[in-house]
């Protein structure tokens, strides 16, 4: 039996070969990510694919949140060749637990033909970035944590020596409180204080990439509670949240003692953040070691009071908002139990059109268009040093301040 059009079969074969050459895959390529909902004990996300014909070393899985993101607006990506079996068209990659971004994650598999490898679209280290074309498979959504439950808990000193400030993040701006007391197992007798809540919007970012869809993500709502009437040098226990939205776990801290004869302080700058995938900017894997050793030393101090001073260049987000989420998730084991103080640096504030610019300053674009706003909303240090942003957004704050802890006074200044 002969086809009515003898040229049809060769033409269809030509289309199939052309599709593969362009980086398209057959319809039976599959991609999955599990678990679909991470419990508090789940430490990894497993990404698996199968049925990928003619795999290439540049094929990759891109990471998205929210799932409605455009293909070109990925958070980051992993090359499939990180799996030992990638040449066979199937494999598995693992990601450590990712921070809650107030929306599910999604993973998408792409081809990246070598002839489309271009230095016109590059990352911070001048490596070509994927272009988000030739998508061949999409995973189901992956939910990490409950956005209503408090995340990113961190402490800092306040103006009074008998006070301690706690800040945290939730996906909505509903009522949250702080409960605290001296007896860990008797939270019925704990004091309760309310919180203030703040956020910021995409329109408040002053320039690219922070104000563009490639870098902007919903920042959530930042809650600010003040624990007062603390006895000096005592161990307090606390938790934050609400009965409706859920509670954090119980944390502890040692209250400030201005009469102490010693000071235990951890002083550093330029720590940055690690993210476990390739992204637009260079991230700092060495920051994991910094956190690890600080945690070790704080544990060795036992019930002696201590504090952290992180002076300038905090997360190195450079406008990519989810990097802040990675940063706070990374420091929470320290900052939820030990006061964590910061001062603004060029990578939080710098942009050529900033309204506060001394005559000697040569501002570049180190801040990635954030212009100090995420830093100013997410932290609140002692004192009241503020400057207007000039664009209707929240004021820039935490520029300089001082506090007493033990024998010396400590002064923090903008770098």
CSV table of C-alpha atoms in Angstrom, one decimal:
chain,number,residue,atom,x,y,z
A,1,UNK,CA,0.0,0.0,0.0
A,2,UNK,CA,1.5,3.3,-1.0
A,3,UNK,CA,0.7,6.7,0.7
A,4,UNK,CA,-1.2,9.2,-1.4
A,5,UNK,CA,1.7,11.7,-0.9
A,6,UNK,CA,5.0,9.9,-1.3
A,7,UNK,CA,6.8,13.0,0.1
A,8,UNK,CA,4.9,13.1,3.4
A,9,UNK,CA,7.0,10.5,5.3
A,10,UNK,CA,10.4,12.0,4.5
A,11,UNK,CA,9.0,15.4,5.4
A,12,UNK,CA,7.8,14.2,8.8
A,13,UNK,CA,11.2,12.5,9.4
A,14,UNK,CA,12.8,15.8,8.6
A,15,UNK,CA,10.6,17.6,11.1
A,16,UNK,CA,11.5,15.1,13.8
A,17,UNK,CA,15.2,15.4,13.2
A,18,UNK,CA,14.9,19.2,13.1
A,19,UNK,CA,13.1,19.2,16.4
A,20,UNK,CA,15.8,17.2,18.1
A,21,UNK,CA,18.5,19.4,16.6
A,22,UNK,CA,16.7,22.5,18.0
A,23,UNK,CA,16.6,20.9,21.5
A,24,UNK,CA,13.1,19.6,21.7
A,25,UNK,CA,12.2,16.3,23.3
A,26,UNK,CA,9.7,13.6,22.6
A,27,UNK,CA,6.3,13.8,24.3
A,28,UNK,CA,7.1,10.9,26.7
A,29,UNK,CA,9.9,12.8,28.5
A,30,UNK,CA,8.9,13.0,32.2
A,31,UNK,CA,10.1,15.1,35.1
A,32,UNK,CA,9.1,14.8,38.7
A,33,UNK,CA,10.0,16.3,42.1
A,34,UNK,CA,9.3,14.8,45.4
A,35,UNK,CA,8.0,15.0,48.0
A,36,UNK,CA,5.2,17.2,46.8
A,37,UNK,CA,4.9,18.7,50.3
A,38,UNK,CA,8.0,18.8,52.5
A,39,UNK,CA,7.3,18.1,56.2
A,40,UNK,CA,9.6,19.8,58.8
A,41,UNK,CA,11.8,16.7,58.9
A,42,UNK,CA,12.2,16.5,55.1
A,43,UNK,CA,15.7,17.7,54.2
A,44,UNK,CA,15.9,17.1,50.5
A,45,UNK,CA,14.0,17.5,47.2
A,46,UNK,CA,14.6,14.7,44.7
A,47,UNK,CA,14.3,15.7,41.0
A,48,UNK,CA,14.0,12.7,38.5
A,49,UNK,CA,13.6,12.6,34.8
A,50,UNK,CA,13.3,9.9,32.2
A,51,UNK,CA,12.7,9.4,28.5
A,52,UNK,CA,15.0,12.2,27.3
A,53,UNK,CA,16.3,11.4,23.8
A,54,UNK,CA,19.8,12.4,22.6
A,55,UNK,CA,20.7,14.0,26.0
A,56,UNK,CA,23.3,16.8,25.8
A,57,UNK,CA,25.7,18.2,28.4
A,58,UNK,CA,24.0,21.5,28.5
A,59,UNK,CA,20.5,20.2,29.2
A,60,UNK,CA,19.3,21.5,32.5
A,61,UNK,CA,16.5,21.7,35.1
A,62,UNK,CA,15.4,25.2,36.1
A,63,UNK,CA,13.9,26.2,39.4
A,64,UNK,CA,10.8,28.4,39.7
A,65,UNK,CA,8.6,30.0,42.3
A,66,UNK,CA,5.8,30.9,41.9
A,67,UNK,CA,4.8,28.3,39.3
A,68,UNK,CA,3.3,31.0,37.2
A,69,UNK,CA,6.7,32.5,36.5
A,70,UNK,CA,7.7,32.8,32.9
A,71,UNK,CA,10.3,30.4,31.6
A,72,UNK,CA,13.0,33.1,31.5
A,73,UNK,CA,12.3,34.1,35.1
A,74,UNK,CA,13.9,31.2,36.8
A,75,UNK,CA,15.5,31.3,40.3
A,76,UNK,CA,18.4,29.1,39.2
A,77,UNK,CA,19.2,25.9,37.5
A,78,UNK,CA,21.1,22.6,37.7
A,79,UNK,CA,22.7,20.8,34.7
A,80,UNK,CA,21.5,17.2,34.2
A,81,UNK,CA,25.1,16.1,33.8
A,82,UNK,CA,25.3,16.2,37.6
A,83,UNK,CA,23.6,12.8,37.5
A,84,UNK,CA,25.8,9.8,36.7
A,85,UNK,CA,23.2,8.3,34.3
A,86,UNK,CA,22.4,11.5,32.4
A,87,UNK,CA,23.8,10.1,29.1
A,88,UNK,CA,21.1,7.4,29.2
A,89,UNK,CA,18.3,10.0,29.1
A,90,UNK,CA,17.3,9.6,32.8
A,91,UNK,CA,18.7,10.5,36.1
A,92,UNK,CA,18.2,12.1,39.5
A,93,UNK,CA,19.4,15.2,41.2
A,94,UNK,CA,19.0,16.3,44.8
A,95,UNK,CA,18.5,19.8,46.3
A,96,UNK,CA,18.8,20.5,50.1
A,97,UNK,CA,15.6,21.9,51.6
A,98,UNK,CA,14.8,25.2,50.1
A,99,UNK,CA,13.4,28.2,52.0
A,100,UNK,CA,9.7,28.9,52.1
A,101,UNK,CA,9.0,31.6,49.4
A,102,UNK,CA,5.3,32.0,50.1
A,103,UNK,CA,4.5,30.1,46.9
A,104,UNK,CA,5.2,26.5,45.7
A,105,UNK,CA,8.3,25.6,43.7
A,106,UNK,CA,8.2,24.1,40.3
A,107,UNK,CA,10.9,22.5,38.1
A,108,UNK,CA,11.2,22.5,34.3
A,109,UNK,CA,13.5,20.6,32.0
A,110,UNK,CA,15.1,22.4,29.1
A,111,UNK,CA,17.3,21.7,26.2
A,112,UNK,CA,20.1,24.2,25.6
A,113,UNK,CA,21.7,23.6,22.1
A,114,UNK,CA,25.4,24.4,21.9
A,115,UNK,CA,24.8,26.7,19.0
A,116,UNK,CA,22.6,28.9,21.3
A,117,UNK,CA,25.3,29.2,24.0
A,118,UNK,CA,25.7,33.0,24.0
A,119,UNK,CA,27.9,35.5,25.9
A,120,UNK,CA,25.3,38.2,25.4
A,121,UNK,CA,23.3,36.9,28.4
A,122,UNK,CA,25.8,36.2,31.2
A,123,UNK,CA,25.9,35.8,35.0
A,124,UNK,CA,27.9,37.6,37.6
A,125,UNK,CA,31.1,35.6,36.6
A,126,UNK,CA,30.5,36.2,32.9
A,127,UNK,CA,29.3,32.7,32.2
A,128,UNK,CA,26.4,32.3,29.7
A,129,UNK,CA,23.0,32.0,31.3
A,130,UNK,CA,20.3,29.7,30.0
A,131,UNK,CA,17.7,31.5,27.9
A,132,UNK,CA,14.6,29.5,29.0
A,133,UNK,CA,13.8,28.2,25.6
A,134,UNK,CA,13.1,24.6,24.4
A,135,UNK,CA,11.1,23.4,27.5
A,136,UNK,CA,10.4,19.7,27.3
A,137,UNK,CA,8.9,18.7,30.7
A,138,UNK,CA,7.4,20.2,33.9
A,139,UNK,CA,7.2,18.8,37.4
A,140,UNK,CA,4.3,19.0,39.7
A,141,UNK,CA,4.4,21.7,42.4
A,142,UNK,CA,6.5,21.3,45.5
A,143,UNK,CA,5.4,23.0,48.7
A,144,UNK,CA,8.0,23.9,51.3
A,145,UNK,CA,6.6,24.8,54.7
A,146,UNK,CA,3.5,26.7,55.6
A,147,UNK,CA,3.6,30.4,54.6
A,148,UNK,CA,1.4,31.4,57.5
A,149,UNK,CA,3.9,29.9,60.0
A,150,UNK,CA,6.7,32.2,61.2
A,151,UNK,CA,10.0,31.9,59.4
A,152,UNK,CA,13.4,33.7,59.5
A,153,UNK,CA,13.3,34.5,63.2
A,154,UNK,CA,16.1,36.8,64.4
A,155,UNK,CA,16.9,38.8,67.5
A,156,UNK,CA,18.6,42.1,68.2
A,157,UNK,CA,19.2,44.5,71.1
A,158,UNK,CA,16.8,47.4,71.4
A,159,UNK,CA,17.2,50.8,73.1
A,160,UNK,CA,16.6,49.6,76.6
A,161,UNK,CA,19.1,47.2,78.3
A,162,UNK,CA,16.1,45.2,79.6
A,163,UNK,CA,14.6,44.7,76.1
A,164,UNK,CA,15.1,42.3,73.3
A,165,UNK,CA,13.6,42.7,69.8
A,166,UNK,CA,12.5,39.7,67.7
A,167,UNK,CA,11.6,39.9,64.0
A,168,UNK,CA,10.2,37.2,61.8
A,169,UNK,CA,8.4,36.7,58.4
A,170,UNK,CA,5.0,35.4,57.5
A,171,UNK,CA,3.2,35.1,54.2
A,172,UNK,CA,0.3,37.3,55.3
A,173,UNK,CA,-0.1,40.4,57.5
A,174,UNK,CA,-2.5,38.9,60.0
A,175,UNK,CA,-2.1,39.3,63.8
A,176,UNK,CA,1.0,37.7,65.3
A,177,UNK,CA,2.3,37.9,68.9
A,178,UNK,CA,5.4,37.1,70.9
A,179,UNK,CA,5.2,35.0,74.1
A,180,UNK,CA,8.2,34.8,76.4
A,181,UNK,CA,9.2,33.8,79.9
A,182,UNK,CA,11.8,32.2,82.2
A,183,UNK,CA,10.3,28.7,82.5
A,184,UNK,CA,10.5,26.7,79.4
A,185,UNK,CA,7.9,24.2,80.4
A,186,UNK,CA,5.4,26.7,81.8
A,187,UNK,CA,4.4,28.8,78.8
A,188,UNK,CA,1.0,29.5,80.4
A,189,UNK,CA,2.8,32.0,82.6
A,190,UNK,CA,4.6,33.7,79.8
A,191,UNK,CA,4.1,37.4,78.9
A,192,UNK,CA,2.6,38.2,75.6
A,193,UNK,CA,3.3,41.3,73.4
A,194,UNK,CA,1.9,42.4,70.1
A,195,UNK,CA,3.9,43.1,66.9
A,196,UNK,CA,4.2,45.8,64.3
A,197,UNK,CA,4.1,44.6,60.6
A,198,UNK,CA,5.8,46.0,57.5
A,199,UNK,CA,6.4,45.1,53.9
A,200,UNK,CA,7.5,46.6,50.7
A,201,UNK,CA,6.4,46.4,47.0
A,202,UNK,CA,8.1,46.0,43.7
A,203,UNK,CA,7.5,49.7,42.9
A,204,UNK,CA,9.7,50.6,45.8
A,205,UNK,CA,12.7,49.1,44.3
A,206,UNK,CA,14.7,51.8,42.5
A,207,UNK,CA,16.1,50.0,39.5
A,208,UNK,CA,17.0,46.8,37.7
A,209,UNK,CA,17.1,43.9,38.5
A,210,UNK,CA,15.3,44.4,41.8
A,211,UNK,CA,12.3,46.0,40.2
A,212,UNK,CA,12.0,43.5,37.3
A,213,UNK,CA,10.2,40.2,37.2
A,214,UNK,CA,13.4,38.3,36.8
A,215,UNK,CA,14.5,39.2,40.3
A,216,UNK,CA,11.3,40.3,42.2
A,217,UNK,CA,9.4,37.9,44.3
A,218,UNK,CA,6.8,38.5,47.0
A,219,UNK,CA,8.8,39.4,50.1
A,220,UNK,CA,6.1,38.5,52.6
A,221,UNK,CA,5.4,40.5,55.8
A,222,UNK,CA,8.0,41.3,58.4
A,223,UNK,CA,6.8,41.3,62.1
A,224,UNK,CA,8.5,43.2,64.8
A,225,UNK,CA,8.0,42.4,68.5
A,226,UNK,CA,9.7,43.9,71.6
A,227,UNK,CA,10.2,41.8,74.7
A,228,UNK,CA,10.6,44.1,77.7
A,229,UNK,CA,11.2,44.0,81.5
A,230,UNK,CA,13.9,41.4,81.1
A,231,UNK,CA,16.1,40.5,84.1
A,232,UNK,CA,19.8,40.9,83.4
A,233,UNK,CA,21.8,37.9,82.4
A,234,UNK,CA,18.9,35.4,82.5
A,235,UNK,CA,17.9,32.7,80.1
A,236,UNK,CA,14.5,33.4,78.5
A,237,UNK,CA,12.4,31.2,76.3
A,238,UNK,CA,10.1,32.5,73.6
A,239,UNK,CA,8.0,31.7,70.5
A,240,UNK,CA,6.2,33.8,67.9
A,241,UNK,CA,3.1,33.4,65.8
A,242,UNK,CA,-0.6,32.9,66.5
A,243,UNK,CA,-3.1,30.1,67.2
A,244,UNK,CA,-4.6,30.5,63.7
A,245,UNK,CA,-1.4,30.9,61.6
A,246,UNK,CA,0.7,28.6,63.7
A,247,UNK,CA,3.7,29.0,66.0
A,248,UNK,CA,7.4,28.9,65.7
A,249,UNK,CA,9.3,26.4,67.7
A,250,UNK,CA,10.5,27.6,71.1
A,251,UNK,CA,13.8,29.5,71.1
A,252,UNK,CA,15.9,30.9,73.9
A,253,UNK,CA,18.4,33.7,74.6
A,254,UNK,CA,20.4,35.2,77.4
A,255,UNK,CA,19.3,38.7,78.2
A,256,UNK,CA,21.7,41.6,78.2
A,257,UNK,CA,23.7,42.3,81.4
A,258,UNK,CA,25.2,45.8,81.5
A,259,UNK,CA,27.1,44.9,84.7
A,260,UNK,CA,28.8,41.9,83.3
A,261,UNK,CA,32.6,41.9,83.5
A,262,UNK,CA,33.1,40.3,80.1
A,263,UNK,CA,31.8,40.6,76.6
A,264,UNK,CA,31.4,37.8,74.1
A,265,UNK,CA,31.1,39.2,70.6
A,266,UNK,CA,31.4,37.8,67.1
A,267,UNK,CA,32.5,40.5,64.7
A,268,UNK,CA,32.7,40.1,60.9
A,269,UNK,CA,31.5,41.5,57.6
A,270,UNK,CA,30.9,40.5,54.0
A,271,UNK,CA,29.5,37.1,54.8
A,272,UNK,CA,27.0,36.6,52.0
A,273,UNK,CA,24.8,33.6,51.4
A,274,UNK,CA,25.0,30.2,49.7
A,275,UNK,CA,22.4,28.9,47.4
A,276,UNK,CA,22.6,25.3,46.2
A,277,UNK,CA,22.1,25.9,42.5
A,278,UNK,CA,23.5,28.1,39.7
A,279,UNK,CA,22.0,31.5,39.5
A,280,UNK,CA,22.5,35.0,38.2
A,281,UNK,CA,25.0,36.1,40.8
A,282,UNK,CA,27.9,34.5,42.6
A,283,UNK,CA,27.0,33.2,46.0
A,284,UNK,CA,29.3,32.5,48.9
A,285,UNK,CA,29.7,28.8,49.8
A,286,UNK,CA,32.2,29.8,52.5
A,287,UNK,CA,29.4,31.5,54.4
A,288,UNK,CA,28.2,28.0,55.5
A,289,UNK,CA,31.5,27.5,57.3
A,290,UNK,CA,31.1,30.9,59.0
A,291,UNK,CA,27.7,29.9,60.4
A,292,UNK,CA,29.0,26.5,61.4
A,293,UNK,CA,31.9,27.8,63.5
A,294,UNK,CA,29.9,30.6,65.1
A,295,UNK,CA,27.3,28.0,66.1
A,296,UNK,CA,30.0,25.8,67.6
A,297,UNK,CA,31.5,28.7,69.6
A,298,UNK,CA,28.1,29.9,70.9
A,299,UNK,CA,27.2,26.5,72.1
A,300,UNK,CA,30.6,26.3,73.9
A,301,UNK,CA,29.7,29.6,75.7
A,302,UNK,CA,26.7,27.9,77.4
A,303,UNK,CA,24.6,30.4,79.2
A,304,UNK,CA,27.0,33.4,78.8
A,305,UNK,CA,25.5,36.3,76.9
A,306,UNK,CA,26.9,37.0,73.4
A,307,UNK,CA,26.0,39.0,70.4
A,308,UNK,CA,26.7,39.1,66.6
A,309,UNK,CA,27.9,42.1,64.6
A,310,UNK,CA,27.7,41.6,60.9
A,311,UNK,CA,29.1,44.9,59.5
A,312,UNK,CA,28.1,45.5,55.9
A,313,UNK,CA,27.4,43.4,52.8
A,314,UNK,CA,24.9,41.2,54.4
A,315,UNK,CA,23.3,38.8,52.0
A,316,UNK,CA,24.8,39.9,48.7
A,317,UNK,CA,21.4,39.5,47.1
A,318,UNK,CA,22.2,42.3,44.7
A,319,UNK,CA,18.5,42.7,43.8
A,320,UNK,CA,17.5,39.0,43.6
A,321,UNK,CA,15.0,38.9,46.3
A,322,UNK,CA,14.9,35.2,47.1
A,323,UNK,CA,18.6,35.3,48.1
A,324,UNK,CA,17.4,37.2,51.2
A,325,UNK,CA,15.2,34.2,52.0
A,326,UNK,CA,18.2,31.9,51.7
A,327,UNK,CA,20.3,34.2,53.9
A,328,UNK,CA,17.7,34.3,56.8
A,329,UNK,CA,17.2,30.6,56.6
A,330,UNK,CA,20.9,30.1,56.9
A,331,UNK,CA,21.4,32.4,59.9
A,332,UNK,CA,18.3,31.5,61.8
A,333,UNK,CA,20.0,28.8,64.0
A,334,UNK,CA,22.2,31.6,65.2
A,335,UNK,CA,20.0,34.7,65.1
A,336,UNK,CA,16.9,33.2,66.7
A,337,UNK,CA,19.0,32.6,69.9
A,338,UNK,CA,21.7,35.2,69.8
A,339,UNK,CA,21.2,39.0,69.0
A,340,UNK,CA,22.3,39.5,65.4
A,341,UNK,CA,23.3,43.1,64.5
A,342,UNK,CA,24.0,44.5,61.1
A,343,UNK,CA,25.1,47.7,59.5
A,344,UNK,CA,24.5,48.7,55.9
A,345,UNK,CA,27.1,48.3,53.2
A,346,UNK,CA,27.5,49.1,49.5
A,347,UNK,CA,25.8,45.9,48.4
A,348,UNK,CA,22.7,46.9,50.2
A,349,UNK,CA,22.6,50.6,49.5
A,350,UNK,CA,24.6,51.6,46.4
A,351,UNK,CA,23.0,52.9,43.3
A,352,UNK,CA,24.0,56.0,41.3
A,353,UNK,CA,20.8,57.9,41.9
A,354,UNK,CA,20.6,57.4,45.7
A,355,UNK,CA,19.4,60.7,47.4
A,356,UNK,CA,22.1,60.5,50.2
A,357,UNK,CA,25.4,60.7,48.4
A,358,UNK,CA,28.4,62.5,49.9
A,359,UNK,CA,30.6,64.6,47.6
A,360,UNK,CA,33.4,62.0,47.8
A,361,UNK,CA,31.2,59.0,47.1
A,362,UNK,CA,31.4,57.2,43.7
A,363,UNK,CA,28.3,54.9,43.9
A,364,UNK,CA,28.2,52.1,41.5
A,365,UNK,CA,25.4,49.6,41.1
A,366,UNK,CA,26.5,47.2,43.8
A,367,UNK,CA,23.0,47.2,45.4
A,368,UNK,CA,21.2,45.7,42.4
A,369,UNK,CA,18.5,48.3,42.6
A,370,UNK,CA,17.4,47.5,46.1
A,371,UNK,CA,18.6,50.9,47.4
A,372,UNK,CA,18.6,49.7,51.0
A,373,UNK,CA,14.9,48.9,51.3
A,374,UNK,CA,14.9,45.1,51.9
A,375,UNK,CA,17.7,45.6,54.5
A,376,UNK,CA,15.8,48.4,56.2
A,377,UNK,CA,12.5,46.5,56.5
A,378,UNK,CA,14.0,43.1,57.5
A,379,UNK,CA,16.2,44.5,60.3
A,380,UNK,CA,15.6,47.0,63.1
A,381,UNK,CA,18.6,48.0,65.1
A,382,UNK,CA,18.8,50.3,68.2
A,383,UNK,CA,18.5,54.0,67.7
A,384,UNK,CA,16.6,55.9,65.0
A,385,UNK,CA,19.0,56.6,62.2
A,386,UNK,CA,16.9,57.0,59.0
A,387,UNK,CA,17.2,58.6,55.6
A,388,UNK,CA,14.4,59.0,53.0
A,389,UNK,CA,14.7,56.8,49.9
A,390,UNK,CA,13.3,59.5,47.6
A,391,UNK,CA,11.0,57.2,45.7
A,392,UNK,CA,8.1,56.8,48.2
A,393,UNK,CA,9.4,53.6,49.6
A,394,UNK,CA,10.2,52.8,53.2
A,395,UNK,CA,13.0,54.9,54.7
A,396,UNK,CA,16.5,53.6,54.8
A,397,UNK,CA,17.4,52.8,58.4
A,398,UNK,CA,20.0,51.0,60.6
A,399,UNK,CA,22.7,53.4,59.3
A,400,UNK,CA,24.5,53.9,62.6
A,401,UNK,CA,23.8,53.1,66.3
A,402,UNK,CA,25.4,52.1,69.5
A,403,UNK,CA,24.7,49.9,72.5
A,404,UNK,CA,26.3,48.7,75.7
A,405,UNK,CA,27.0,45.1,76.4
A,406,UNK,CA,29.4,44.3,79.2
A,407,UNK,CA,32.3,46.7,79.9
A,408,UNK,CA,32.6,48.3,76.4
A,409,UNK,CA,30.2,50.4,74.3
A,410,UNK,CA,29.8,49.3,70.7
A,411,UNK,CA,29.3,51.7,67.8
A,412,UNK,CA,28.1,50.6,64.4
A,413,UNK,CA,28.5,52.9,61.4
A,414,UNK,CA,27.5,52.6,57.7
A,415,UNK,CA,30.4,51.3,55.6
